[in-house]
Amino acid sequence: MERQSRNCDNWRWLHWCLTTYFHPGINLKKIHYASIKLYEKLEEETGQVVGFHQPGSIRIATTPVRVDEFKYQMTRTGWHATEQYIIEPEKIQEMFPLLNMNKILAGLYNPGDGHIDPYSLTMALAAGARKYGALLKYPAPVTSLIPRSDGTWDVETPQGSMRANRIVNAAGFWAREVGKMVGLEHPLIPVQHQYVVTSTIPEVKALKRELPVLRDLEGSYYLRQERDGLLFGPYESQEKMKVQDSWVTNGVPPGFGKELFESDLDRIMEHVEAAMEMVPVLKKADIINIVNGPITYSPDILPMVGPHQGVRNYWVAIGFGYGIIHAGGVGKYLSDWILHGEPPFDLIELDPNRYGKWTTTQYTEAKARESYGFNNIVGYPKEERFAGRPTQRVSGLYKILESKCSMGFHAGWEQPHWFYKPGQDTRYRPSFRRTNWFEPVGSEYKQVMQSVGVIDLSPFGKFNIKGQDSVRLLDHLFANVIPKVGFTNISHMLTPKGRVYAELTVSHQTPGEFLLITGSGSELHDLRWIEEEAVNGGYDVEIKNITDELGVLGIAGPHARKVLQKLTSEDLSDDVFKFLQTKSLMVSNIPVTAIRISYTGELGWELYHRREDSVALYDIIMNAGQEEGIDNFGTYAMNALRLEKAFRAWGSEMNCDTNPLEAGLDYFIKLNKPADFIGKQALKQIKAKGLKRRLVCLTLATDDVDPEGNESIWYDGKVVGNTTSGSYSYSVQKSLAFAYVPVELSKVGQQVEVELLGTNYPATVIQEPLVLTEPARNRLRKKNGKDKI
């Protein structure tokens, strides 16, 4: 390949943008699908040519682990509308005859994928907007955003001021500048991305049909036909890629529009060589353009979409690393949300509130480099990425535990996933099959079931709510009743359409004062909803986020009471400190708020304390439990324990795609309580109409692979549902999974199949829970006698 001319002109940046139905996530597939379906009809609807080519796309597997990844992605796509197939090398060569087939093992094929001219698409969207009554004014740079007391905004531009009920920051490269106008530092960073365009290649010109878009994942580049030549764009490693640092420190240059950066062929040369090996005709091709332009990245490469916590009626649609394929779907998603008051489906992974004060510029740059460089790496379940870690948001126990365990990243926090013992393999070994954590997690499971274990739960989101309207607000927010003073319950916030927006633990500490606990990834997601309802309803309450002030230790297992009783004068007996009761007490000399609850389903307490007391509290408990054989356990073991107890998890078994009745949460939903809680009327209608599907618990006998969630459920040769989460059950030594299936297939004993890595494994609907919780066992023991349990 020879370079004929250096790119110096304003060649249209991202001359033809790629479109694909594929996404490794779940509901982002719906965004891709909506975008493509919009673009397909746009020319007919607006009369504007959009230059949409749909030759399909093929992802190439040249290693066995990549084939496993394709199988993993197939089961996650089977219950969606998207067409996707694994194809054999012979079919790949038929579709893309210019390939060197020596290393190719399989392909992942998406019909309907392709590329589109972004300029023509933009003009067509503008024409469509005008057709339906929109007024477009440009250039109209925003110079200031002024919030008003009623929640509306004054938007200042050189063309005048306008009043807006809400603002949506969709400013692309300038999103950070707009964010600063309202006091926010959005974690975005511009990176340079290059692509290469060749002159005419005789072998390409001779083709009878357009080549599918090719993605060589090991070579880390995409390649497609460009007229009678080829265009390919690499994603270089995080060490070689370039961040546009000056834009971060000094802002986007005034007037920046179609300009490009200086090209750098040397930076991408290893990918050029990989492309020439995979597509040999490139060796004789001339380069006519090397285009280098900016893309805005968030730390995890996913965009930030939705309302932002802390600033009323301020929404964002920013950080699009793959803008064109997200644009149509996100536009519809946001407009539906604004019109109907709730998201049309769950996209928690795009929530702008997944970031917080811990997301520094240094962290953002480190993660953006990593995300760019990892564009085409194998996407494993339980994947961890280590750039930018740890953040400032570590718990008090981080330094004590980091050398003893494999940590997971949770909203800026480091939390133990599993612990290792001397002589065990401590390396991070991701896999689609059981890997080096399988046996250690089994030991932790046994530790909690037979003795006593301690877990760091500090990443929980924690809110304090008090004031004269606190009870009335929470009664409006939650479908459950408000717990009595000194007690705790599990409560759910529903959307107006009766779907599960959030699950929280609600503790009534003193009259009118509550401690609310949510999962780490839901902290600001849930806080925003609560704050918005409080403001809109005019409730006289004080809401405080105390997540970073408190540490949390969980202690669980049959000896948990015995260990804790050594350290406190408070009577911890079952009759005095009841299940779901909360008390303030002293553990040794450390003040804690103790809640008798455990996500393991075993006897246990969660101990909320000042973050600076975490080390002392941990040491005291571990020392006190030596006789009982106390030890640590992590979140992997906790997940196995909660699944056996049939405990649902928000984000898996329930979210904005599910209603609480189909999720089996009836016990927590009080339709007869006097308060007209959000979603109550919708839920009554859902109940009256009857359910179409139910959440069930499945056991399945596999070999070396366990369900993770989002796998396809098969019955009678058809996909009929999906798993939501899964694990290995160390009690019955089988795989265990939650799954949504049609009501007619939800009876105990029903046989279905679960697709895992290309194999359909027989599965059986079981009576849940697989293992009774400690409180349930205790009640039966008192009723029937120990011998009958």
Short mmCIF file of N, CA, C and O in Angstrom, two decimals, residues 315 329-345 497 499:
data_model
loop_
_atom_site.label_atom_id
_atom_site.label_comp_id
_atom_site.label_asym_id
_atom_site.label_seq_id
_atom_site.Cartn_x
_atom_site.Cartn_y
_atom_site.Cartn_z
N TRP A 315 -31.39 18.08 30.90
CA TRP A 315 -31.23 16.75 30.31
C TRP A 315 -30.00 16.74 29.41
O TRP A 315 -29.55 17.80 28.95
N GLY A 329 -32.36 6.47 17.42
CA GLY A 329 -32.97 5.77 18.55
C GLY A 329 -32.99 6.59 19.82
O GLY A 329 -33.99 6.60 20.56
N VAL A 330 -31.90 7.30 20.08
CA VAL A 330 -31.86 8.13 21.30
C VAL A 330 -32.82 9.30 21.20
O VAL A 330 -33.46 9.69 22.18
N GLY A 331 -32.94 9.88 20.00
CA GLY A 331 -33.90 10.97 19.82
C GLY A 331 -35.31 10.53 20.17
O GLY A 331 -36.04 11.24 20.88
N LYS A 332 -35.70 9.36 19.71
CA LYS A 332 -37.04 8.84 20.03
C LYS A 332 -37.14 8.49 21.52
O LYS A 332 -38.15 8.77 22.17
N TYR A 333 -36.08 7.88 22.05
CA TYR A 333 -36.09 7.48 23.46
C TYR A 333 -36.30 8.69 24.37
O TYR A 333 -37.13 8.67 25.29
N LEU A 334 -35.54 9.77 24.10
CA LEU A 334 -35.65 10.97 24.94
C LEU A 334 -37.01 11.65 24.77
O LEU A 334 -37.62 12.09 25.76
N SER A 335 -37.48 11.75 23.54
CA SER A 335 -38.76 12.42 23.33
C SER A 335 -39.90 11.65 23.99
O SER A 335 -40.80 12.24 24.59
N ASP A 336 -39.86 10.32 23.91
CA ASP A 336 -40.88 9.50 24.59
C ASP A 336 -40.83 9.71 26.10
O ASP A 336 -41.87 9.80 26.76
N TRP A 337 -39.63 9.75 26.64
CA TRP A 337 -39.46 9.94 28.08
C TRP A 337 -40.03 11.30 28.51
O TRP A 337 -40.78 11.40 29.50
N ILE A 338 -39.69 12.34 27.76
CA ILE A 338 -40.16 13.69 28.11
C ILE A 338 -41.69 13.77 28.00
O ILE A 338 -42.36 14.34 28.87
N LEU A 339 -42.26 13.16 26.97
CA LEU A 339 -43.70 13.23 26.75
C LEU A 339 -44.49 12.42 27.78
O LEU A 339 -45.58 12.84 28.21
N HIS A 340 -43.96 11.27 28.19
CA HIS A 340 -44.73 10.34 29.02
C HIS A 340 -44.27 10.28 30.47
O HIS A 340 -44.90 9.58 31.27
N GLY A 341 -43.21 10.99 30.82
CA GLY A 341 -42.80 11.06 32.21
C GLY A 341 -42.01 9.88 32.72
O GLY A 341 -41.73 9.79 33.93
N GLU A 342 -41.63 8.97 31.84
CA GLU A 342 -40.80 7.83 32.24
C GLU A 342 -40.11 7.27 31.02
O GLU A 342 -40.59 7.44 29.88
N PRO A 343 -38.97 6.63 31.19
CA PRO A 343 -38.26 6.07 30.03
C PRO A 343 -39.06 4.95 29.40
O PRO A 343 -39.72 4.18 30.09
N PRO A 344 -39.05 4.84 28.06
CA PRO A 344 -39.82 3.79 27.39
C PRO A 344 -39.29 2.38 27.68
O PRO A 344 -40.04 1.41 27.58
N PHE A 345 -38.02 2.27 28.00
CA PHE A 345 -37.43 1.01 28.44
C PHE A 345 -36.16 1.32 29.22
O PHE A 345 -35.71 2.46 29.26
N LYS A 497 -46.52 4.09 34.67
CA LYS A 497 -47.08 2.94 33.96
C LYS A 497 -46.94 1.64 34.74
O LYS A 497 -47.24 0.56 34.22
N ARG A 499 -44.13 0.25 36.21
CA ARG A 499 -42.90 -0.54 36.08
C ARG A 499 -41.95 -0.20 37.22
O ARG A 499 -42.10 0.83 37.89
#
